[in-house]
Each structure stands twice: as structure tokens, then as C-alpha cells.
XYZ file of C-alpha atoms in Angstrom:
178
model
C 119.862 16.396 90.290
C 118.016 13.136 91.402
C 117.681 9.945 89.125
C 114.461 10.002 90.362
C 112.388 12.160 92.215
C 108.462 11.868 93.418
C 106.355 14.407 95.093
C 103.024 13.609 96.057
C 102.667 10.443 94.008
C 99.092 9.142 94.021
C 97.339 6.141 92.608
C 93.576 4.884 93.533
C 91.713 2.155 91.640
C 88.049 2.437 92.260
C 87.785 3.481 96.586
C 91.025 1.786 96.879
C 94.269 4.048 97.603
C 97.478 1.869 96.406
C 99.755 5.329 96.983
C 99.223 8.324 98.734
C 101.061 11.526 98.695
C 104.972 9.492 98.263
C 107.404 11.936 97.856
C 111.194 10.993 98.036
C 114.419 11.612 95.484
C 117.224 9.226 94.645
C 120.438 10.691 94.071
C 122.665 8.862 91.301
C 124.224 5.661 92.319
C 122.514 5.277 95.167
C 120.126 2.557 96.114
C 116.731 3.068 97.688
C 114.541 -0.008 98.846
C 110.538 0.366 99.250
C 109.647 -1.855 102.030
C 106.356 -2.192 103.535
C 103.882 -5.398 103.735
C 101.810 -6.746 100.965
C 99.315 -4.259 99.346
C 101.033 -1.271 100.562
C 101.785 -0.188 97.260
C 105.153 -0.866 96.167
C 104.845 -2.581 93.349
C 102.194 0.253 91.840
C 104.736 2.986 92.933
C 107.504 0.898 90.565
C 104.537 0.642 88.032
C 104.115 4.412 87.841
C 107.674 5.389 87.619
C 108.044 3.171 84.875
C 105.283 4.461 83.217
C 103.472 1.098 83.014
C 100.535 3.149 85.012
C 99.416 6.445 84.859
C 99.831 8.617 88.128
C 96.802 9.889 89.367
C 98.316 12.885 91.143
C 101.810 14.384 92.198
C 104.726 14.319 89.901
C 107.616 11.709 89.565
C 110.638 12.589 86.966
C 113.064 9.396 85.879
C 116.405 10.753 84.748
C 115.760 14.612 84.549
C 112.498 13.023 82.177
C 109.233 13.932 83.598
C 107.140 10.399 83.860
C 103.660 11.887 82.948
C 105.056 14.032 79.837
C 108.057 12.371 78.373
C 107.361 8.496 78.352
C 109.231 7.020 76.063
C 112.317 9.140 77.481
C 111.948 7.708 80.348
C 111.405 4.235 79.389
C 114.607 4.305 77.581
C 115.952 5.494 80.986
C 114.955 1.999 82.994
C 115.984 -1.006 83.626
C 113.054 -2.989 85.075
C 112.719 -6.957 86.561
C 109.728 -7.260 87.880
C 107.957 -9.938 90.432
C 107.324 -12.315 87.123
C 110.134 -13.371 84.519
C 110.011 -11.043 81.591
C 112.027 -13.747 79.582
C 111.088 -15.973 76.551
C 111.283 -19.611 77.333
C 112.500 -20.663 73.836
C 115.269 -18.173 73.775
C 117.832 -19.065 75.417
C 119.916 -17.075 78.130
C 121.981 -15.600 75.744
C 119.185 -14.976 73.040
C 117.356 -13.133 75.760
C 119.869 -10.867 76.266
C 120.456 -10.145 72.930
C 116.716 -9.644 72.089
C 116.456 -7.260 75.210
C 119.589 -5.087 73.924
C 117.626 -4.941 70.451
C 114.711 -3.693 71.839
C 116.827 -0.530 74.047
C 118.109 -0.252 70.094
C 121.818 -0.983 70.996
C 124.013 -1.352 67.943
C 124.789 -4.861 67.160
C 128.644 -5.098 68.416
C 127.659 -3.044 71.148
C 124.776 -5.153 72.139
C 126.909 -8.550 71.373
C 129.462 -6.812 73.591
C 127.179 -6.032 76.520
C 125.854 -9.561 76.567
C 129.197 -11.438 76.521
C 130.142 -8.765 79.768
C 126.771 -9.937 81.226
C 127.295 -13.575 81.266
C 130.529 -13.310 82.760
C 129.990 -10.597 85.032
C 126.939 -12.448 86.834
C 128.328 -16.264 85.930
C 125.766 -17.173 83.546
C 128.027 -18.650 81.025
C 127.173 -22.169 82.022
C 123.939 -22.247 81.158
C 124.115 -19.011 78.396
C 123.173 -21.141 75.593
C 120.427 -23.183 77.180
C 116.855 -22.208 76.495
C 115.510 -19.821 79.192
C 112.390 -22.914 79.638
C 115.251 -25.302 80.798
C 116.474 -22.887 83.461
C 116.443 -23.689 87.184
C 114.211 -20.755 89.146
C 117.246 -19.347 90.444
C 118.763 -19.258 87.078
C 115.812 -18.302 85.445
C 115.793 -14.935 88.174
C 118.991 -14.128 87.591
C 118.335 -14.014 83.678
C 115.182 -11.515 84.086
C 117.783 -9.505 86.635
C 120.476 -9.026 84.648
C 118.222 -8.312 81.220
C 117.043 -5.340 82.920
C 120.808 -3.718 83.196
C 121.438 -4.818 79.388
C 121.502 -0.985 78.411
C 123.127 0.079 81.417
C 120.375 2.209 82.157
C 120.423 5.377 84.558
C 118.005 4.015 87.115
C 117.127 0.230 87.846
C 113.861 -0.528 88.827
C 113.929 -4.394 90.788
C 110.494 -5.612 92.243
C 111.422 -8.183 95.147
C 114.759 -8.726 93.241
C 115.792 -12.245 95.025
C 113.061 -13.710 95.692
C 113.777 -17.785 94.145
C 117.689 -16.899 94.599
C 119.134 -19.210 97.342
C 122.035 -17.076 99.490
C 124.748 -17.076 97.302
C 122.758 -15.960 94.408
C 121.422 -12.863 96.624
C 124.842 -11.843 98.008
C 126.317 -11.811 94.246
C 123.481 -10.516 92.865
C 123.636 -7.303 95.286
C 127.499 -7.154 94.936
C 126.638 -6.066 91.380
C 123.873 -4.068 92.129
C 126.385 -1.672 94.172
């Protein structure tokens, strides 16, 4: 069965068509990129599997979990970094992570557990307990990446993943993706 599977995914906004009739499936562990220039609706296909916007027509299912029907089942099936830092300035690296395990609901040695893997696992322990606001862009990227695996979720959704990573950030960055 797919992680995730679309079939004639549609989404307009007044006379303008963002997607139009996507279909495609992603079997487990694999990775699938969306490329295509700006505007041609990447970002709004990401938005509708993660239920952040409603799909106009077709079907898309997240982890067996239908998208249209069974929302919050599939929100608790995603990991998601999108194009703008989803982290709290004051917080820092490690607090992020903690607050972002809290809101999947991970029990607390779990969730401490998780975070202290994290850290070490993408080489944030450095900077771990330095507020998020103090973070270089880079850093600060890597932080919003990594929160979105916190509950080591089925399917990870990343929109234009390295962009403010300089090349040794990317290449370790997709060594952990795979």
C-alpha cells in the first residue's frame, strides 16, 4: 500500500488552476521530488496532502488515511518543513524540539529521547541550547528540518528542503533523509 497516493488532485483559486488532475503513489521509504518552475503548484499540492488546504477534486490518502475524511489522522501521519521556519525564536534549538514532540503528544522520556537522537544525529549539539533567534540561516533550516521528523512520522513532507544550506549542509541533510 502507498504512503501516499493522489488521483486526480485538483485545486483552483478564483480562474486560477494551481493543480490539475495529479495523480501519483509513493511507496514506503521511498522518496519522490515535485519539480517544476515557480507557480506550478508544488507547494499547494504539499498544502493539500497535509491538509493545510482543502482539495477541490480527486482524492489523496496519507498513510492508508484518506486526506479529505480523516484529518487529524493524517496530520499525525506528517512530518512537514515548509519554505518558512516553523520555529520559535525564543526557544531555543533544543526547546523547539521538545515543544514540537509535545505537540505529536510523545511521552516525555520518549520525546526527551527523540530530541537528544536528533541533535546528534544531524550535529546540532553545538548550538542545541542557543535560542532559535541567534541561529545562523543554515542552522536555523536545519532546526525547522529536523523538527518535522521529531515523531518519526510515516511520510515527510519538505518544501524546497535546502534552500539557505551551503553544500555540506545539503549532502548531510539528504544522507538522513535516505
Amino acid at each position: 500500500m502507498p504512503v501516499i497516493a493522489a488521483d486526480g488532485l485538483r485545486k483552483q483559486f478564483g480562474e486560477t488552476v494551481a493543480v490539475d488532475g495529479l495523480s501519483f503513489s509513493v511507496a514506503p521509504g521511498s522518496i519522490l521530488g515535485l519539480l517544476g518552475p515557480n507557480g506550478a503548484g508544488k507547494t499547494t499540492t504539499i498544502k493539500l496532502l497535509t491538509t493545510l488546504l482543502p482539495i477541490d477534486g480527486g482524492r489523496a490518502s496519507v498513510a492508508g488515511f484518506d486526506v479529505g475524511t480523516d484529518a487529524d489522522m493524517v496530520r499525525r501521519s506528517v512530518g512537514l518543513a515548509g519554505q518558512s521556519a516553523a520555529i520559535d525564536d525564543k526557544l531555543s534549538a533544543r526547546q523547539n524540539l521538545d515543544l514540537f514532540g509535545r505537540l505529536y503528544h510523545l511521552p516525555g522520556p520518549q520525546r526527551a529521547a527523540r530530541v537528544e537522537e536528533l541533535l546528534e544525529r544531524f550535529d546540532m549539539a553545538g548550538y542545541a541550547d542557543r535560542p532559535a533567534g541567534t541561529l545562523s540561516g543554515g542552522e536555523r533550516r536545519r532546526l525547522d528540518l529536523v523538527a518535522a521528523l521529531i515523531a518519526d512520522p510515516p511520510a515527510i513532507f519538505l518544501d524546497e528542503p535546502t534552500t539557505g544550506l551551503d553544500p555540506r549542509g545539503r549532502s548531510a541533510l539528504w544522507d538522513q533523509i535516505r
